[in-house]
Short mmCIF file of C-alpha atoms and ligand atoms in Angstrom, two decimals:
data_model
loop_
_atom_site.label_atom_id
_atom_site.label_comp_id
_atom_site.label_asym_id
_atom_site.label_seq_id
_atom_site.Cartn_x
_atom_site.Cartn_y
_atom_site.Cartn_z
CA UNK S 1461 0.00 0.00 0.00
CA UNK S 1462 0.92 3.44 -0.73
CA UNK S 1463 0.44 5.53 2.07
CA UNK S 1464 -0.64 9.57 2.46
CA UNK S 1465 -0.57 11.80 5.21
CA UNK S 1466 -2.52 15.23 5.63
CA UNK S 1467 -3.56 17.36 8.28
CA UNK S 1468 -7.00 17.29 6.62
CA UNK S 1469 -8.64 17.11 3.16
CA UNK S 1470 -5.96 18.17 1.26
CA UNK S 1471 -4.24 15.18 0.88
CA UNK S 1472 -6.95 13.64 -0.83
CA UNK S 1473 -6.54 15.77 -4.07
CA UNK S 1474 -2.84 14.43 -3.79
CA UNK S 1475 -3.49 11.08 -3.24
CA UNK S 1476 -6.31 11.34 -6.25
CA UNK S 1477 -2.94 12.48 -8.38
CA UNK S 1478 -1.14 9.59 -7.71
CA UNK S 1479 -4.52 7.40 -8.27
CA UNK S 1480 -5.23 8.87 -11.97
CA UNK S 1481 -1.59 7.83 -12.53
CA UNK S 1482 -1.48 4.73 -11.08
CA UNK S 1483 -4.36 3.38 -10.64
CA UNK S 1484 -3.14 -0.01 -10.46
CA UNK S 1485 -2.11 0.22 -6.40
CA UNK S 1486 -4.10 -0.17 -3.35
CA UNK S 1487 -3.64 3.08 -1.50
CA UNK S 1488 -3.80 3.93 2.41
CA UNK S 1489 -4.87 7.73 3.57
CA UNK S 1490 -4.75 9.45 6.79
CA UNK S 1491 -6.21 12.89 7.99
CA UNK S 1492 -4.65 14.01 10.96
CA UNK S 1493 -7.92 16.15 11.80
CA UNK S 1494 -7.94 16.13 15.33
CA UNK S 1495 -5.05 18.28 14.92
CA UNK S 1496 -6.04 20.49 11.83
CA UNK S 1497 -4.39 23.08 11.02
CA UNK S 1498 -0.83 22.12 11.10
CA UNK S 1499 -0.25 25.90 9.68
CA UNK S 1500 -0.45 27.63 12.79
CA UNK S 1501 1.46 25.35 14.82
CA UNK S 1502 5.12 25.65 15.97
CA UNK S 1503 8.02 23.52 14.35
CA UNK S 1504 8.01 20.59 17.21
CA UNK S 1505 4.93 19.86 17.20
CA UNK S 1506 4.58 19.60 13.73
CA UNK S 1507 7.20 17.15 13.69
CA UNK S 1508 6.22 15.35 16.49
CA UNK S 1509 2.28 14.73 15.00
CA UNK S 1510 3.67 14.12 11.23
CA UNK S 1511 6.11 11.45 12.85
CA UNK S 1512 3.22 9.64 14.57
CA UNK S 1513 1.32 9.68 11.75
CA UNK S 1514 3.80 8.31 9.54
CA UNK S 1515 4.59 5.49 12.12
CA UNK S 1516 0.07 4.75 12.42
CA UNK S 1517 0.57 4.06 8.22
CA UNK S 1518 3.67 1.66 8.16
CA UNK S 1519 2.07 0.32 11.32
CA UNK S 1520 -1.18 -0.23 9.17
CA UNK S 1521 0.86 -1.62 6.02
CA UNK S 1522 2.01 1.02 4.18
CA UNK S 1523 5.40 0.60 2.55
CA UNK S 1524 5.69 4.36 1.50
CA UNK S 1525 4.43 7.40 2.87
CA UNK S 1526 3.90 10.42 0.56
CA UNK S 1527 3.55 13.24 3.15
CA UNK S 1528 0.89 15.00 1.13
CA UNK S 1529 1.56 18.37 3.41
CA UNK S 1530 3.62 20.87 2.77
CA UNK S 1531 3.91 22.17 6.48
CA UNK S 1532 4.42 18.15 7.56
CA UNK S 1533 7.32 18.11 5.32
CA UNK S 1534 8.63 21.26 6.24
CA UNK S 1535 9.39 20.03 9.58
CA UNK S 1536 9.84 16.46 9.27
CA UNK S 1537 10.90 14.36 6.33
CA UNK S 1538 14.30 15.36 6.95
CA UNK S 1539 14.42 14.20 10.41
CA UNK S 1540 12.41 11.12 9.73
CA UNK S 1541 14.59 10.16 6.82
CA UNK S 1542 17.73 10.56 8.66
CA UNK S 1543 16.48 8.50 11.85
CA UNK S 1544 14.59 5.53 9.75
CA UNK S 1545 16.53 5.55 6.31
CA UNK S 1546 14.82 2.03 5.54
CA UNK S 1547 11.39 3.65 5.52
CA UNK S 1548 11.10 5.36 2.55
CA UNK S 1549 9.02 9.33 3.07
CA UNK S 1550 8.55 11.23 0.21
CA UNK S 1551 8.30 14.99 0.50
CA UNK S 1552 5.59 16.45 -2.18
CA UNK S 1553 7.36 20.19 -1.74
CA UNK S 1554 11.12 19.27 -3.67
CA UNK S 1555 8.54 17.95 -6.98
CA UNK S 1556 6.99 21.32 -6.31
CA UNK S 1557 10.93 23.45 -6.27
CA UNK S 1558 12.07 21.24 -9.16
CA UNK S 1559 9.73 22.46 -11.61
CA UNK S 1560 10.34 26.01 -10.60
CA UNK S 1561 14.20 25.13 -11.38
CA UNK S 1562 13.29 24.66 -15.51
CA UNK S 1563 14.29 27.00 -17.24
CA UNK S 1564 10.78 28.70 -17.89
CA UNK S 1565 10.65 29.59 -14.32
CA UNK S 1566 13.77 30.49 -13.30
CA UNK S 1567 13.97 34.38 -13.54
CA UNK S 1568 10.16 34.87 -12.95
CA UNK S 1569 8.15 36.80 -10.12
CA UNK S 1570 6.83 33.84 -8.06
CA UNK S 1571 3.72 34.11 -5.05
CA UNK S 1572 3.92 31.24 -2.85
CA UNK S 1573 0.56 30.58 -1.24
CA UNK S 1574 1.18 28.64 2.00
CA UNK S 1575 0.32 28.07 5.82
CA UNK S 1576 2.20 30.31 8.46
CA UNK S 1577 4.31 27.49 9.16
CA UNK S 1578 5.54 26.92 5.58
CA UNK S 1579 6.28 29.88 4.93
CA UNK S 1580 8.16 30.43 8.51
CA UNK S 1581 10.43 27.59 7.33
CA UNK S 1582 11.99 28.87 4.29
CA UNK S 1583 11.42 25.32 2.50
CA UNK S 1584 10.60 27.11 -0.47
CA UNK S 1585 13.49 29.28 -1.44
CA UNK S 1586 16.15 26.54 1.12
CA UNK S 1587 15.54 23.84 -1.80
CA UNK S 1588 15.37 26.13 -4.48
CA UNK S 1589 18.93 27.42 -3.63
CA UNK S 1590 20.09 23.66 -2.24
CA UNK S 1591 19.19 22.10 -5.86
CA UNK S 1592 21.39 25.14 -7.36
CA UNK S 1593 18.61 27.46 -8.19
CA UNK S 1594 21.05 30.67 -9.98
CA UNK S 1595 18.98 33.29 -10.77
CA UNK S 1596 17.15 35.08 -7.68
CA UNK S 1597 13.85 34.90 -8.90
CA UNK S 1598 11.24 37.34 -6.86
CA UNK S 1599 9.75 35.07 -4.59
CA UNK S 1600 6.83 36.27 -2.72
CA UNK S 1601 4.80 34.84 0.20
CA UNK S 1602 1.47 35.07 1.66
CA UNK S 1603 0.24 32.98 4.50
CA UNK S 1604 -3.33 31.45 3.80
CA UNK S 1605 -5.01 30.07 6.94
CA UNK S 1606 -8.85 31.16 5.96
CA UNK S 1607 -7.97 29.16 2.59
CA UNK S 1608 -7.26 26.06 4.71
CA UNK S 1609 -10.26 27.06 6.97
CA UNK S 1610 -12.45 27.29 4.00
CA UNK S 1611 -11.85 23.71 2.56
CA UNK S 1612 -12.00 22.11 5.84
CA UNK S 1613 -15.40 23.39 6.92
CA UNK S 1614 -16.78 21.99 3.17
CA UNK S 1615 -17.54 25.56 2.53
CA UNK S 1616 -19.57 25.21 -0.67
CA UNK S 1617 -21.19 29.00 -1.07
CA UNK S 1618 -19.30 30.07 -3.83
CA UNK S 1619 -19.65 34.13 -3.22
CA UNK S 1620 -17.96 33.41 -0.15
CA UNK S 1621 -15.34 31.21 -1.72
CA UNK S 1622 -14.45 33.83 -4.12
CA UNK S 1623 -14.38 36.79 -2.19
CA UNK S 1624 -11.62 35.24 0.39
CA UNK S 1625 -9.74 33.63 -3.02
CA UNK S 1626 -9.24 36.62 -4.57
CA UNK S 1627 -8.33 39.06 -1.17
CA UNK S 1628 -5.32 36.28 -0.83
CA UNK S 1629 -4.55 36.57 -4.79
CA UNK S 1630 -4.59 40.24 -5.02
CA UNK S 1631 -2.00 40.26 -2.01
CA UNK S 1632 0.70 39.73 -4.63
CA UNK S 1633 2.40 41.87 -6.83
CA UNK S 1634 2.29 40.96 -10.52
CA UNK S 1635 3.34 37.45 -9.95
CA UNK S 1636 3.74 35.48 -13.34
CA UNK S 1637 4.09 32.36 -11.57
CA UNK S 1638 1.76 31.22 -8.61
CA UNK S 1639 2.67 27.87 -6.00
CA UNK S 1640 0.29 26.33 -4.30
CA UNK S 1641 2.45 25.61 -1.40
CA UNK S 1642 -0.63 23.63 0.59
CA UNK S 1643 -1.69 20.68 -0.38
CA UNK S 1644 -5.58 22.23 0.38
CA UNK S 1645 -5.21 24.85 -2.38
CA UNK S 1646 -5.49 22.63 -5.64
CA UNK S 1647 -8.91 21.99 -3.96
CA UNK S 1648 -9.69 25.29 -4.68
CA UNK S 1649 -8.38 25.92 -8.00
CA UNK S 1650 -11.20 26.68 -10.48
CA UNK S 1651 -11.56 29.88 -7.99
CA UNK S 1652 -8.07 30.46 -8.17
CA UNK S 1653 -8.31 30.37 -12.24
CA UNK S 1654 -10.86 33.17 -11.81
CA UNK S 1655 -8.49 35.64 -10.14
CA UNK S 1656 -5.29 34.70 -11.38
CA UNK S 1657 -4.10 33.81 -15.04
CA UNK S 1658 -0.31 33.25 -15.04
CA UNK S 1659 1.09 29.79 -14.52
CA UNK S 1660 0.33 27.70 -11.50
CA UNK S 1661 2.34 25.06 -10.33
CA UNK S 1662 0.99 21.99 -7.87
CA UNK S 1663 3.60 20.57 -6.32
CA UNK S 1664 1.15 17.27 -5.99
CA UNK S 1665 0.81 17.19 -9.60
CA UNK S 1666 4.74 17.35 -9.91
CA UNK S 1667 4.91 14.51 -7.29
CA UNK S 1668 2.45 12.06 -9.26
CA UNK S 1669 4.50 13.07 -11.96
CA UNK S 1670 7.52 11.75 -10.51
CA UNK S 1671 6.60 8.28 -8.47
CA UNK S 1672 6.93 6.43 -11.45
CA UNK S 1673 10.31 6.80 -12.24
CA UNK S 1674 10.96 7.02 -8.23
CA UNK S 1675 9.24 3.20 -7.81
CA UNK S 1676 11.73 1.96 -11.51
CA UNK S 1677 14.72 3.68 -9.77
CA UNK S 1678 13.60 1.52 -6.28
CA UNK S 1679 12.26 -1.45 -6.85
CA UNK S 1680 12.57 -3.13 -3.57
CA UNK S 1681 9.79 -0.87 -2.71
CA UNK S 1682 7.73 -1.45 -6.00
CA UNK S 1683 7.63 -5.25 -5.65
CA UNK S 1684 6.26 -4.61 -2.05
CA UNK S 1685 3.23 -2.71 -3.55
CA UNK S 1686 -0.29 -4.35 -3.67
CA UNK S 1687 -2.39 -4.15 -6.89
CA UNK S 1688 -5.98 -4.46 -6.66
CA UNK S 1689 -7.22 -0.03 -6.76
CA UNK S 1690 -8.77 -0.07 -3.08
CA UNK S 1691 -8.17 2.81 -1.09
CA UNK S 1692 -8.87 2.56 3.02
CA UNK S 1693 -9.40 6.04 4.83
CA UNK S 1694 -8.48 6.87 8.04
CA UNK S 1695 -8.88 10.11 10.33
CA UNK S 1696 -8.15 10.98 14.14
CA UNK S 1697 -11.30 12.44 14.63
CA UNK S 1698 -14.79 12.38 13.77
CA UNK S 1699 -15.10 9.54 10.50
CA UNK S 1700 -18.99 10.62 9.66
CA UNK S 1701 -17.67 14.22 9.54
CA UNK S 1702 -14.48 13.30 7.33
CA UNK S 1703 -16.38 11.14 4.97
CA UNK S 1704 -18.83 13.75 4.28
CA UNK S 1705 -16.86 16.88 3.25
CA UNK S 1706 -14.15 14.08 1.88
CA UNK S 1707 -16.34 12.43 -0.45
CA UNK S 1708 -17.08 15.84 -2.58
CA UNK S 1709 -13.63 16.05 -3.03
CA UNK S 1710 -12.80 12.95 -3.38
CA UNK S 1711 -15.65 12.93 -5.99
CA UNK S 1712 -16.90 9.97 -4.77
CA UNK S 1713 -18.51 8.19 -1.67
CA UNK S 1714 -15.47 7.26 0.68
CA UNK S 1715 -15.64 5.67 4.23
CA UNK S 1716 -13.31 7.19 6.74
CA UNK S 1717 -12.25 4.96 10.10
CA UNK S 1718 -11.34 6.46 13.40
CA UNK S 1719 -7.89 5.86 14.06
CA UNK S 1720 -6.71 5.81 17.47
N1 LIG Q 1214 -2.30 20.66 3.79
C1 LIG Q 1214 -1.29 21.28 4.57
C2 LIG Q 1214 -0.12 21.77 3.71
O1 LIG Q 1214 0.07 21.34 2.59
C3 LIG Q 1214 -1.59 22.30 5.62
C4 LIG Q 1214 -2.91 22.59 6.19
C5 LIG Q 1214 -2.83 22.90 7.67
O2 LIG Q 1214 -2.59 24.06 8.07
O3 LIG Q 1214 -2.99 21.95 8.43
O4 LIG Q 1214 0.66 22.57 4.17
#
């Protein structure tokens, strides 16, 4: 099984990137919603919750864990890699910094939408100038807790979708290039479209992208993978809650379990 971790709902669209790719695997998600938002929390603790909930999916069969959350991988894939080097954690965010490495986006004006804690931890422009990023593009930043808020209360009035989309888009300064740095935001993209028409870049879809050639490169970990397209949800706090506002964005009728 491949398993994902989120704070919340926004590692659904992530894990549904890696499904429409390969579609072939049996997949393992869990929503660390007791403790949504990660965003506003500080560094430790962020590392301390994305390490248990790494260890409840190998624990529950996963042989890979895509950390499907920015702020989680901020603070922790490092660590975790370093202290359990056999248990393979992918980080969605380097995918994410790659892309804005090609050529097309290296000198550009770049708005990075992320959570408080993201943003505090200079992933962003750390791997950018760690994987030899030259030019000093103009990175911007805004921090986007009511955009988090909005897609884990299952907001669905649109007006009042809009009107806190485009406060956070006009926040930048003609940006060419837009991150979604949170793994919630591609959830809210067809709003984003509205307000902003330069090139976005989800570092989910860049991660999907990816796996393939990641699993050919390690196939220890490939032959360990079950076929057979289920998918088993699983969230710290209330299931009925999760599978409601999860199955419209899953776009289709899932069944969360409490985890304990
Ligand atoms: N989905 C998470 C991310 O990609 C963060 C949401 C939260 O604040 O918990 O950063």
């Amino acid at each position: 099984m491949i398993g994902f971790f989120d704070s919340g709902f926004g590692g659904l669209q992530t894990m549904k990137d890696f499904q429409e790719r390969y579609p072939q695997y049996n997949y393992m998600f869990l929503a660390d919603s007791k403790n949504c938002p990660f965003g506003a929390k500080d560094g430790e603790t962020i590392k301390q919750l994305t390490f248990d909930g790494i260890q409840r999916l190998f624990d529950h069969g996963a042989k890979i864990v895509i950390l499907a959350c920015n702020t989680a991988a901020a603070y922790a894939v490092r660590s975790r890699q370093t202290q359990y080097p056999e248990k393979k954690v992918l980080s969605i965010t380097i995918p994410g910094v790659e892309k804005i490495l090609t050529e097309e986006h290296n000198e550009r004006k770049i708005g990075i939408l992320a959570t408080q804690a993201t943003i505090l931890s200079n992933i962003y422009t750390d791997l950018f100038h760690k994987f030899g990023g030259k030019n000093n593009p103009d990175f911007q930043f805004i921090m986007a807790p009511k955009l988090v808020e909005l897609v884990e209360s299952g907001e669905t009035n649109e007006e009042e979708i809009e009107f806190i989309v485009q406060e956070h888009i006009n926040k930048f300064h003609n940006i060419d290039t837009l991150i979604l740095g949170c793994t919630h935001f591609p959830i809210l993209i067809e709003h984003i479209k509205k307000f902003f028409t330069g090139d976005i870049i989800d570092p989910s879809k860049e991660a999907a992208i990816q796996f393939g050639n990641y699993l050919e490169r390690h196939l220890e970990i490939k032959d360990q993978l079950t076929s057979g397209g289920q998918t088993t949800y699983y969230t710290t706090w209330s299931p009925e809650i999760f599978s409601t506002i999860g199955s419209r964005i899953a776009e289709k009728q899932i069944t969360a379990q409490l985890i304990e």
